[in-house]
Amino acid sequence: MSTAPTEAMDRERALELVHKYCDKDITVRHLISVEGVMRALARHFDQDEQRWALVGLWHDLDYDRVEEDLERHTKLTLQWLREEGYDDPEVFNAIKAHLHEEYQTDLMSKGIVHADGVAGLLVACALVRPDKANGMKVSSVKKKLKEKSFAPGVERDKIWGVEDSIGIPMDEFISISIGGLQLVAAEIDLA
Ligand SMILES: [Fe+2]
């Protein structure tokens, strides 16, 4: 087997970069939640789980430093990652894709858009449940998806488009995504 570039980046090191470049705890939590959903989606599609996870974990890596100048969003991330010795065109393309439609060219670069949206919704749902991410049900998440006054910052159109985009029916997508959040829930105080 050939050595994929991602094999040089273990999860511990990938997470170190998150802590190095993110200033806000809420950003770190968001990134880890999207990582979990991306990992679950990769398993569903039998894709490269490590690479999908990295896209989730890094897609907003520069967010805290570019808030004032969103024009630089993702560009700074790619610059940092190259400086850290990481350069994977597919991962970089997917990171850009969460912001720019023209890069949404494959399953992973489309997946990040939906993972980004649904992770926001799931975290908001978990925060108002006594059991947090444990035992979350598709039906109640779907209800919250339709309830626009709940977590209004969630970009719901990123969630609704999932079936047309990557072919997973909504209920199944929510179910997979709940499983993804549960993979990382303990790390972000949602277990
Ligand atoms: Fe995001």
XYZ file of N, CA, C and O and ligand atoms in Angstrom:
765
model
N 0.829 -1.213 0.000
C 0.000 0.000 0.000
C 0.856 1.253 0.000
O 1.891 1.306 0.659
N 0.437 2.227 -0.734
C 1.208 3.479 -0.750
C 0.947 4.258 0.538
O -0.054 4.055 1.217
N 1.867 5.133 0.836
C 1.713 5.927 2.054
C 0.925 7.188 1.738
O 1.364 8.033 0.967
N -0.251 7.288 2.298
C -1.062 8.493 2.079
C -0.467 9.631 2.885
O 0.069 9.403 3.972
N -0.554 10.840 2.372
C 0.004 11.976 3.103
C -0.589 12.119 4.500
O 0.096 12.521 5.427
N -1.865 11.745 4.634
C -2.523 11.918 5.933
C -1.932 11.017 7.003
O -2.101 11.275 8.179
N -1.270 9.936 6.596
C -0.715 9.028 7.605
C 0.377 9.697 8.426
O 0.731 9.241 9.504
N 0.904 10.783 7.876
C 1.945 11.510 8.601
C 1.346 12.396 9.694
O 2.070 12.980 10.472
N 0.037 12.504 9.730
C -0.604 13.413 10.680
C -1.522 12.610 11.590
O -2.639 12.272 11.208
N -1.038 12.247 12.769
C -1.927 11.503 13.647
C -2.891 12.462 14.341
O -2.725 13.673 14.321
N -3.882 11.893 14.958
C -4.959 12.713 15.513
C -4.458 13.633 16.628
O -4.889 14.767 16.750
N -3.533 13.115 17.417
C -3.010 13.904 18.530
C -2.337 15.181 18.019
O -2.566 16.276 18.524
N -1.545 15.011 16.975
C -0.857 16.156 16.378
C -1.875 17.102 15.713
O -1.758 18.322 15.793
N -2.867 16.524 15.049
C -3.891 17.338 14.381
C -4.635 18.206 15.402
O -4.926 19.371 15.160
N -4.897 17.619 16.556
C -5.602 18.332 17.615
C -4.699 19.399 18.253
O -5.174 20.468 18.650
N -3.413 19.099 18.316
C -2.446 20.090 18.825
C -2.520 21.370 17.993
O -2.463 22.480 18.528
N -2.642 21.190 16.692
C -2.726 22.365 15.811
C -4.003 23.151 16.077
O -4.009 24.381 16.029
N -5.070 22.437 16.378
C -6.330 23.122 16.708
C -6.119 23.998 17.945
O -6.492 25.171 17.962
N -5.489 23.443 18.955
C -5.268 24.221 20.183
C -4.255 25.342 19.966
O -4.317 26.384 20.617
N -3.350 25.134 19.045
C -2.352 26.165 18.754
C -2.974 27.373 18.049
O -2.649 28.519 18.354
N -3.885 27.111 17.112
C -4.378 28.205 16.269
C -5.771 28.736 16.648
O -6.140 29.812 16.192
N -6.525 27.991 17.439
C -7.858 28.485 17.818
C -7.765 29.190 19.164
O -7.163 28.667 20.099
N -8.366 30.350 19.255
C -8.308 31.119 20.502
C -9.506 30.834 21.394
O -9.447 31.032 22.601
N -10.610 30.420 20.786
C -11.843 30.284 21.562
C -12.226 28.818 21.749
O -12.212 28.037 20.799
N -12.647 28.526 22.967
C -13.083 27.178 23.292
C -14.257 26.747 22.401
O -14.337 25.595 21.969
N -15.135 27.693 22.093
C -16.315 27.350 21.288
C -15.902 26.908 19.877
O -16.530 26.025 19.276
N -14.817 27.487 19.381
C -14.317 27.085 18.059
C -13.744 25.666 18.126
O -14.010 24.834 17.255
N -12.977 25.398 19.174
C -12.397 24.057 19.345
C -13.522 23.014 19.420
O -13.479 21.977 18.749
N -14.533 23.316 20.205
C -15.651 22.370 20.342
C -16.364 22.162 19.009
O -16.754 21.045 18.665
N -16.569 23.267 18.293
C -17.225 23.156 16.982
C -16.411 22.251 16.059
O -16.960 21.354 15.404
N -15.115 22.475 16.024
C -14.267 21.684 15.119
C -14.318 20.198 15.478
O -14.426 19.345 14.600
N -14.257 19.899 16.770
C -14.290 18.486 17.185
C -15.650 17.857 16.863
O -15.734 16.702 16.441
N -16.723 18.636 17.003
C -18.047 18.084 16.683
C -18.171 17.780 15.183
O -18.711 16.743 14.795
N -17.642 18.668 14.354
C -17.708 18.425 12.901
C -16.791 17.257 12.527
O -17.118 16.449 11.660
N -15.670 17.150 13.230
C -14.778 16.005 13.011
C -15.525 14.692 13.240
O -15.437 13.756 12.447
N -16.278 14.638 14.340
C -17.021 13.412 14.661
C -18.020 13.055 13.571
O -18.106 11.901 13.141
N -18.746 14.065 13.096
C -19.740 13.812 12.039
C -19.041 13.371 10.744
O -19.498 12.437 10.067
N -17.929 14.010 10.422
C -17.196 13.635 9.201
C -16.681 12.189 9.295
O -16.691 11.442 8.318
N -16.230 11.809 10.464
C -15.738 10.434 10.655
C -16.872 9.427 10.406
O -16.697 8.425 9.714
N -18.052 9.745 10.944
C -19.203 8.848 10.768
C -19.629 8.789 9.297
O -19.988 7.721 8.787
N -19.572 9.944 8.622
C -19.937 9.959 7.194
C -18.935 9.152 6.370
O -19.315 8.419 5.451
N -17.658 9.274 6.692
C -16.628 8.512 5.978
C -16.871 7.013 6.145
O -16.770 6.246 5.185
N -17.217 6.606 7.358
C -17.508 5.177 7.598
C -18.709 4.743 6.772
O -18.711 3.670 6.179
N -19.737 5.598 6.737
C -20.940 5.281 5.960
C -20.601 5.050 4.491
O -21.108 4.135 3.856
N -19.744 5.895 3.961
C -19.398 5.800 2.529
C -18.189 4.903 2.273
O -17.734 4.806 1.133
N -17.645 4.311 3.325
C -16.440 3.499 3.219
C -15.298 4.286 2.567
O -14.638 3.830 1.637
N -15.117 5.480 3.067
C -14.079 6.384 2.555
C -12.926 6.479 3.562
O -12.979 5.870 4.621
N -11.927 7.278 3.218
C -10.740 7.448 4.053
C -11.108 8.248 5.314
O -11.154 9.476 5.293
N -11.336 7.521 6.384
C -11.853 8.136 7.606
C -10.915 9.201 8.171
O -11.349 10.257 8.633
N -9.618 8.920 8.112
C -8.675 9.865 8.712
C -8.683 11.203 7.973
O -8.670 12.275 8.563
N -8.750 11.104 6.661
C -8.755 12.325 5.849
C -10.043 13.135 6.070
O -10.004 14.346 6.230
N -11.152 12.462 6.096
C -12.442 13.144 6.341
C -12.428 13.805 7.721
O -12.912 14.918 7.893
N -11.880 13.095 8.698
C -11.827 13.634 10.055
C -10.981 14.912 10.092
O -11.351 15.889 10.749
N -9.868 14.906 9.370
C -9.010 16.096 9.344
C -9.730 17.292 8.722
O -9.587 18.423 9.185
N -10.501 17.035 7.697
C -11.262 18.131 7.075
C -12.220 18.744 8.099
O -12.312 19.964 8.241
N -12.894 17.873 8.836
C -13.805 18.368 9.869
C -13.064 19.156 10.938
O -13.474 20.248 11.336
N -11.948 18.624 11.363
C -11.200 19.205 12.477
C -10.533 20.530 12.112
O -10.284 21.365 12.973
N -10.257 20.722 10.847
C -9.503 21.920 10.446
C -10.297 22.922 9.616
O -9.759 23.971 9.251
N -11.550 22.638 9.286
C -12.202 23.486 8.278
C -12.312 24.952 8.732
O -12.286 25.852 7.909
N -12.426 25.166 10.050
C -12.489 26.540 10.575
C -11.267 26.876 11.433
O -11.358 27.687 12.349
N -10.149 26.252 11.136
C -8.948 26.415 11.972
C -8.563 27.883 12.165
O -8.144 28.295 13.239
N -8.719 28.665 11.110
C -8.284 30.077 11.191
C -9.413 31.028 11.629
O -9.236 32.241 11.656
N -10.572 30.467 11.947
C -11.753 31.312 12.154
C -11.546 32.426 13.188
O -11.918 33.572 12.955
N -10.923 32.094 14.292
C -10.751 33.099 15.358
C -9.794 34.222 14.956
O -9.817 35.293 15.546
N -8.955 33.966 13.964
C -7.977 34.978 13.549
C -8.424 35.765 12.314
O -7.761 36.713 11.933
N -9.505 35.338 11.688
C -9.932 36.039 10.465
C -11.339 36.641 10.590
O -11.882 37.142 9.616
N -11.883 36.574 11.792
C -13.247 37.065 11.999
C -13.462 38.474 11.449
O -14.529 38.803 10.959
N -12.404 39.287 11.549
C -12.500 40.682 11.093
C -12.306 40.783 9.576
O -12.581 41.811 8.981
N -11.767 39.744 8.995
C -11.413 39.790 7.579
C -11.682 38.415 6.961
O -10.773 37.633 6.704
N -12.979 38.142 6.729
C -13.360 36.797 6.292
C -12.834 36.434 4.896
O -12.845 35.272 4.508
N -12.360 37.438 4.205
C -11.716 37.218 2.913
C -10.531 36.234 3.063
O -10.203 35.478 2.153
N -9.921 36.247 4.238
C -8.738 35.387 4.479
C -9.119 33.995 5.013
O -8.251 33.143 5.191
N -10.423 33.799 5.288
C -10.874 32.530 5.860
C -10.535 31.373 4.923
O -10.796 31.443 3.732
N -9.995 30.336 5.497
C -9.435 29.112 4.864
C -8.049 29.347 4.231
O -7.222 28.457 4.253
N -7.825 30.543 3.691
C -6.506 30.789 3.084
C -5.416 30.712 4.144
O -4.351 30.123 3.931
N -5.697 31.331 5.288
C -4.730 31.323 6.375
C -4.531 29.895 6.899
O -3.402 29.481 7.203
N -5.617 29.152 6.972
C -5.524 27.744 7.413
C -4.556 26.970 6.525
O -3.671 26.267 7.018
N -4.737 27.097 5.221
C -3.883 26.335 4.304
C -2.427 26.782 4.425
O -1.514 25.958 4.374
N -2.231 28.082 4.619
C -0.862 28.594 4.802
C -0.223 27.969 6.055
O 0.902 27.468 6.016
N -0.975 27.977 7.155
C -0.450 27.390 8.398
C -0.136 25.907 8.227
O 0.900 25.428 8.674
N -1.066 25.182 7.602
C -0.879 23.736 7.473
C 0.363 23.430 6.636
O 1.126 22.518 6.959
N 0.563 24.225 5.592
C 1.781 24.030 4.786
C 3.022 24.305 5.630
O 4.004 23.567 5.560
N 2.960 25.369 6.423
C 4.099 25.692 7.298
C 4.355 24.568 8.305
O 5.485 24.356 8.733
N 3.279 23.869 8.672
C 3.421 22.763 9.626
C 3.854 21.473 8.921
O 3.932 20.418 9.539
N 4.046 21.560 7.609
C 4.522 20.415 6.850
C 3.430 19.506 6.334
O 3.684 18.370 5.943
N 2.209 20.013 6.330
C 1.096 19.197 5.859
C 0.549 19.779 4.569
O 0.221 20.963 4.507
N 0.450 18.950 3.548
C -0.034 19.447 2.263
C -0.749 18.304 1.536
O -0.108 17.428 0.977
N -2.045 18.293 1.602
C -2.824 17.239 0.956
C -3.903 17.923 0.108
O -4.844 18.502 0.648
N -3.748 17.878 -1.208
C -4.666 18.611 -2.091
C -6.142 18.291 -1.851
O -6.984 19.187 -1.920
N -6.442 17.033 -1.562
C -7.856 16.677 -1.369
C -8.421 17.287 -0.093
O -9.548 17.781 -0.063
N -7.620 17.242 0.964
C -8.054 17.839 2.233
C -8.169 19.356 2.069
O -9.153 19.965 2.495
N -7.203 19.949 1.396
C -7.218 21.402 1.200
C -8.430 21.818 0.364
O -9.084 22.823 0.634
N -8.730 21.030 -0.654
C -9.886 21.340 -1.496
C -11.177 21.315 -0.671
O -12.028 22.201 -0.791
N -11.291 20.314 0.186
C -12.519 20.187 0.994
C -12.622 21.309 2.025
O -13.717 21.773 2.334
N -11.489 21.736 2.560
C -11.518 22.858 3.515
C -12.044 24.112 2.795
O -12.903 24.822 3.309
N -11.553 24.351 1.602
C -12.038 25.509 0.831
C -13.521 25.337 0.466
O -14.274 26.305 0.397
N -13.919 24.091 0.257
C -15.291 23.813 -0.201
C -16.359 24.201 0.813
O -17.485 24.482 0.431
N -16.016 24.212 2.096
C -17.071 24.526 3.063
C -17.492 25.986 2.939
O -18.535 26.384 3.421
N -16.673 26.755 2.241
C -16.926 28.185 2.079
C -17.265 28.545 0.631
O -18.058 29.435 0.384
N -16.649 27.869 -0.297
C -16.781 28.229 -1.714
C -17.316 27.048 -2.518
O -16.655 25.999 -2.618
N -18.479 27.276 -3.120
C -19.167 26.206 -3.839
C -18.330 25.571 -4.960
O -18.457 24.382 -5.236
N -17.483 26.369 -5.582
C -16.747 25.830 -6.732
C -15.796 24.685 -6.364
O -15.341 23.949 -7.232
N -15.500 24.541 -5.071
C -14.624 23.440 -4.652
C -15.403 22.196 -4.207
O -14.814 21.198 -3.817
N -16.714 22.287 -4.265
C -17.534 21.136 -3.845
C -17.613 20.142 -4.992
O -18.600 20.044 -5.706
N -16.517 19.400 -5.158
C -16.334 18.593 -6.354
C -16.425 17.096 -6.122
O -16.541 16.332 -7.061
N -16.300 16.657 -4.880
C -16.365 15.217 -4.600
C -17.145 14.991 -3.300
O -17.591 15.944 -2.658
N -17.261 13.730 -2.943
C -18.063 13.369 -1.771
C -17.567 14.071 -0.504
O -18.353 14.603 0.278
N -16.257 14.089 -0.309
C -15.709 14.673 0.928
C -15.922 16.180 0.969
O -16.277 16.740 2.014
N -15.750 16.835 -0.176
C -15.881 18.300 -0.199
C -17.344 18.728 -0.160
O -17.659 19.868 0.185
N -18.244 17.831 -0.502
C -19.669 18.118 -0.326
C -20.069 17.760 1.104
O -20.861 18.461 1.737
N -19.518 16.673 1.592
C -19.852 16.194 2.938
C -19.575 17.225 4.014
O -20.349 17.370 4.961
N -18.485 17.975 3.883
C -18.122 18.942 4.926
C -19.195 20.028 5.078
O -19.452 20.491 6.184
N -19.824 20.393 4.003
C -20.863 21.429 4.066
C -22.013 20.950 4.968
O -22.462 21.663 5.867
N -22.433 19.729 4.739
C -23.565 19.186 5.506
C -23.163 18.857 6.945
O -23.945 19.068 7.875
N -21.950 18.352 7.089
C -21.459 18.034 8.443
C -21.367 19.311 9.282
O -21.722 19.314 10.466
N -20.902 20.380 8.661
C -20.770 21.677 9.333
C -22.146 22.138 9.851
O -22.299 22.519 11.008
N -23.132 22.053 8.984
C -24.484 22.496 9.374
C -25.106 21.621 10.441
O -25.595 22.106 11.466
N -25.045 20.321 10.235
C -25.761 19.428 11.161
C -25.065 19.380 12.522
O -25.731 19.246 13.561
N -23.753 19.516 12.542
C -23.044 19.473 13.834
C -23.493 20.646 14.705
O -23.671 20.493 15.919
N -23.701 21.799 14.079
C -24.179 22.962 14.832
C -25.541 22.702 15.452
O -25.793 23.024 16.616
N -26.407 22.093 14.675
C -27.745 21.775 15.173
C -27.682 20.738 16.303
O -28.323 20.886 17.342
N -26.884 19.692 16.092
C -26.811 18.614 17.088
C -26.229 19.097 18.412
O -26.704 18.709 19.480
N -25.213 19.945 18.335
C -24.622 20.472 19.572
C -25.656 21.318 20.308
O -25.835 21.189 21.522
N -26.391 22.148 19.564
C -27.436 22.971 20.188
C -28.503 22.077 20.835
O -28.971 22.351 21.940
N -28.879 21.003 20.171
C -29.863 20.062 20.731
C -29.312 19.401 21.992
O -30.009 19.292 23.002
N -28.062 18.957 21.921
C -27.459 18.254 23.061
C -27.378 19.160 24.290
O -27.582 18.698 25.419
N -27.109 20.428 24.060
C -26.944 21.362 25.176
C -28.225 21.568 25.984
O -28.167 21.940 27.145
N -29.366 21.340 25.362
C -30.628 21.528 26.100
C -31.223 20.205 26.590
O -32.342 20.176 27.102
N -30.467 19.111 26.446
C -30.966 17.816 26.935
C -30.215 17.412 28.210
O -28.983 17.542 28.255
N -30.933 16.872 29.190
C -30.249 16.419 30.418
C -29.167 15.375 30.121
O -28.106 15.378 30.739
N -29.453 14.490 29.168
C -28.479 13.449 28.820
C -27.542 13.863 27.692
O -26.845 13.018 27.122
N -27.596 15.157 27.357
C -26.726 15.703 26.303
C -26.785 14.849 25.026
O -27.875 14.652 24.509
N -25.634 14.371 24.555
C -25.656 13.659 23.273
C -26.135 12.208 23.406
O -26.409 11.546 22.404
N -26.230 11.720 24.626
C -26.656 10.324 24.815
C -28.140 10.154 24.512
O -28.958 10.947 24.978
N -28.456 9.139 23.740
C -29.861 8.809 23.482
C -30.605 9.826 22.632
O -31.835 9.852 22.650
N -29.899 10.634 21.895
C -30.574 11.600 21.012
C -31.369 10.858 19.948
O -30.916 9.855 19.418
N -32.545 11.406 19.658
C -33.398 10.733 18.673
C -33.520 11.554 17.389
O -33.618 12.781 17.438
N -33.587 10.837 16.282
C -33.721 11.485 14.978
C -34.956 12.379 14.954
O -34.910 13.523 14.497
N -36.067 11.862 15.473
C -37.333 12.615 15.389
C -37.244 13.960 16.115
O -37.728 14.975 15.611
N -36.601 13.990 17.280
C -36.548 15.263 18.006
C -35.567 16.227 17.352
O -35.786 17.443 17.341
N -34.495 15.701 16.783
C -33.552 16.572 16.075
C -34.243 17.180 14.848
O -34.107 18.372 14.554
N -35.018 16.359 14.173
C -35.726 16.827 12.985
C -36.728 17.930 13.335
O -36.903 18.898 12.601
N -37.363 17.751 14.478
C -38.300 18.771 14.954
C -37.575 20.101 15.170
O -38.068 21.166 14.774
N -36.404 20.020 15.772
C -35.617 21.232 16.026
C -35.092 21.839 14.715
O -34.914 23.045 14.603
N -34.877 20.987 13.754
C -34.436 21.465 12.436
C -35.525 22.339 11.809
O -35.255 23.373 11.194
N -36.776 21.912 11.998
C -37.905 22.651 11.415
C -38.269 23.890 12.226
O -38.915 24.796 11.711
N -37.858 23.894 13.484
C -38.200 24.997 14.385
C -37.143 26.108 14.245
O -36.103 26.087 14.903
N -37.432 27.061 13.380
C -36.396 28.035 13.016
C -35.943 28.930 14.165
O -34.844 29.479 14.140
N -36.809 29.093 15.180
C -36.429 29.945 16.302
C -35.423 29.237 17.220
O -34.766 29.866 18.038
N -35.298 27.911 17.073
C -34.317 27.167 17.865
C -32.947 27.289 17.194
O -32.804 27.003 16.006
N -31.952 27.705 17.970
C -30.590 27.863 17.438
C -30.599 28.523 16.058
O -30.231 27.899 15.061
N -31.044 29.782 15.994
C -31.208 30.436 14.686
C -29.903 30.591 13.893
O -29.935 30.786 12.686
N -28.776 30.485 14.584
C -27.487 30.603 13.889
C -27.146 29.394 13.033
O -26.246 29.444 12.191
N -27.859 28.294 13.224
C -27.581 27.083 12.442
C -27.970 27.320 10.983
O -29.070 27.784 10.698
N -27.050 27.004 10.101
C -27.330 27.210 8.675
C -28.122 26.010 8.152
O -27.564 25.024 7.687
N -29.430 26.141 8.270
C -30.312 25.003 7.973
C -30.297 24.579 6.509
O -30.499 23.402 6.203
N -30.041 25.518 5.616
C -30.011 25.116 4.198
C -28.856 24.145 3.915
O -28.932 23.320 3.008
N -27.810 24.214 4.724
C -26.695 23.270 4.568
C -27.112 21.856 4.955
O -26.484 20.887 4.580
N -28.153 21.778 5.787
C -28.633 20.466 6.225
C -29.673 19.937 5.233
O -29.617 18.793 4.805
N -30.595 20.818 4.832
C -31.689 20.378 3.957
C -31.201 19.839 2.618
O -31.845 18.980 2.020
N -30.070 20.333 2.150
C -29.618 19.938 0.812
C -28.966 18.566 0.742
O -28.549 18.123 -0.325
N -28.881 17.854 1.861
C -28.024 16.663 1.908
C -28.421 15.542 0.939
O -27.566 14.931 0.307
N -29.697 15.296 0.794
C -30.083 14.162 -0.062
C -29.734 14.425 -1.530
O -29.181 13.557 -2.209
N -30.036 15.632 -1.999
C -29.698 15.983 -3.384
C -28.198 15.966 -3.598
O -27.713 15.617 -4.668
N -27.458 16.364 -2.588
C -26.029 16.545 -2.733
C -25.222 15.252 -2.605
O -24.405 14.921 -3.462
N -25.440 14.511 -1.524
C -24.640 13.289 -1.345
C -25.501 12.030 -1.195
O -24.988 10.963 -0.869
N -26.788 12.189 -1.478
C -27.650 11.014 -1.624
C -28.052 10.286 -0.353
O -28.450 9.120 -0.418
N -27.931 10.939 0.789
C -28.393 10.279 2.020
C -29.724 10.908 2.435
O -29.801 12.123 2.609
N -30.781 10.096 2.578
C -32.066 10.646 3.037
C -31.910 11.316 4.408
O -31.068 10.895 5.212
N -32.723 12.339 4.638
C -32.567 13.176 5.844
C -32.527 12.378 7.147
O -31.648 12.597 7.986
N -33.473 11.458 7.328
C -33.499 10.726 8.605
C -32.216 9.936 8.818
O -31.662 9.895 9.917
N -31.745 9.321 7.745
C -30.521 8.529 7.851
C -29.324 9.447 8.108
O -28.439 9.117 8.909
N -29.327 10.593 7.465
C -28.226 11.547 7.661
C -28.170 12.001 9.121
O -27.099 12.074 9.732
N -29.333 12.303 9.668
C -29.354 12.740 11.078
C -28.887 11.600 11.983
O -28.103 11.808 12.918
N -29.321 10.395 11.684
C -28.927 9.249 12.497
C -27.404 9.028 12.448
O -26.753 8.837 13.484
N -26.842 9.079 11.261
C -25.381 8.923 11.107
C -24.664 10.045 11.873
O -23.670 9.817 12.569
N -25.210 11.247 11.749
C -24.568 12.413 12.366
C -24.625 12.344 13.892
O -23.663 12.720 14.578
N -25.744 11.863 14.426
C -25.836 11.678 15.881
C -24.735 10.704 16.324
O -24.011 10.957 17.296
N -24.588 9.619 15.568
C -23.527 8.653 15.880
C -22.151 9.310 15.849
O -21.292 9.022 16.680
N -21.968 10.217 14.907
C -20.695 10.931 14.795
C -20.441 11.836 15.981
O -19.335 11.864 16.538
N -21.470 12.561 16.393
C -21.309 13.440 17.558
C -20.989 12.604 18.796
O -20.146 12.977 19.621
N -21.645 11.459 18.901
C -21.424 10.612 20.081
C -19.989 10.082 20.153
O -19.473 9.822 21.243
N -19.326 9.984 19.004
C -17.926 9.542 19.005
C -17.017 10.510 19.752
O -15.995 10.119 20.304
N -17.396 11.790 19.723
C -16.524 12.826 20.314
C -17.169 13.535 21.512
O -16.583 14.452 22.082
N -18.382 13.108 21.867
C -19.158 13.846 22.884
C -18.389 14.014 24.198
O -18.425 15.086 24.810
N -17.686 12.973 24.614
C -16.984 13.046 25.902
C -15.913 14.151 25.887
O -15.652 14.787 26.895
N -15.324 14.361 24.724
C -14.260 15.362 24.607
C -14.777 16.796 24.666
O -14.018 17.713 24.928
N -16.055 16.980 24.349
C -16.589 18.345 24.324
C -17.716 18.515 25.354
O -18.623 19.323 25.155
N -17.612 17.725 26.402
C -18.552 17.830 27.540
C -20.006 17.605 27.144
O -20.907 18.237 27.695
N -20.236 16.734 26.184
C -21.616 16.453 25.790
C -21.982 14.984 26.039
O -22.952 14.487 25.484
N -21.188 14.322 26.856
C -21.493 12.899 27.150
C -22.164 12.802 28.518
O -21.996 13.675 29.359
Fe -17.759 25.315 10.664
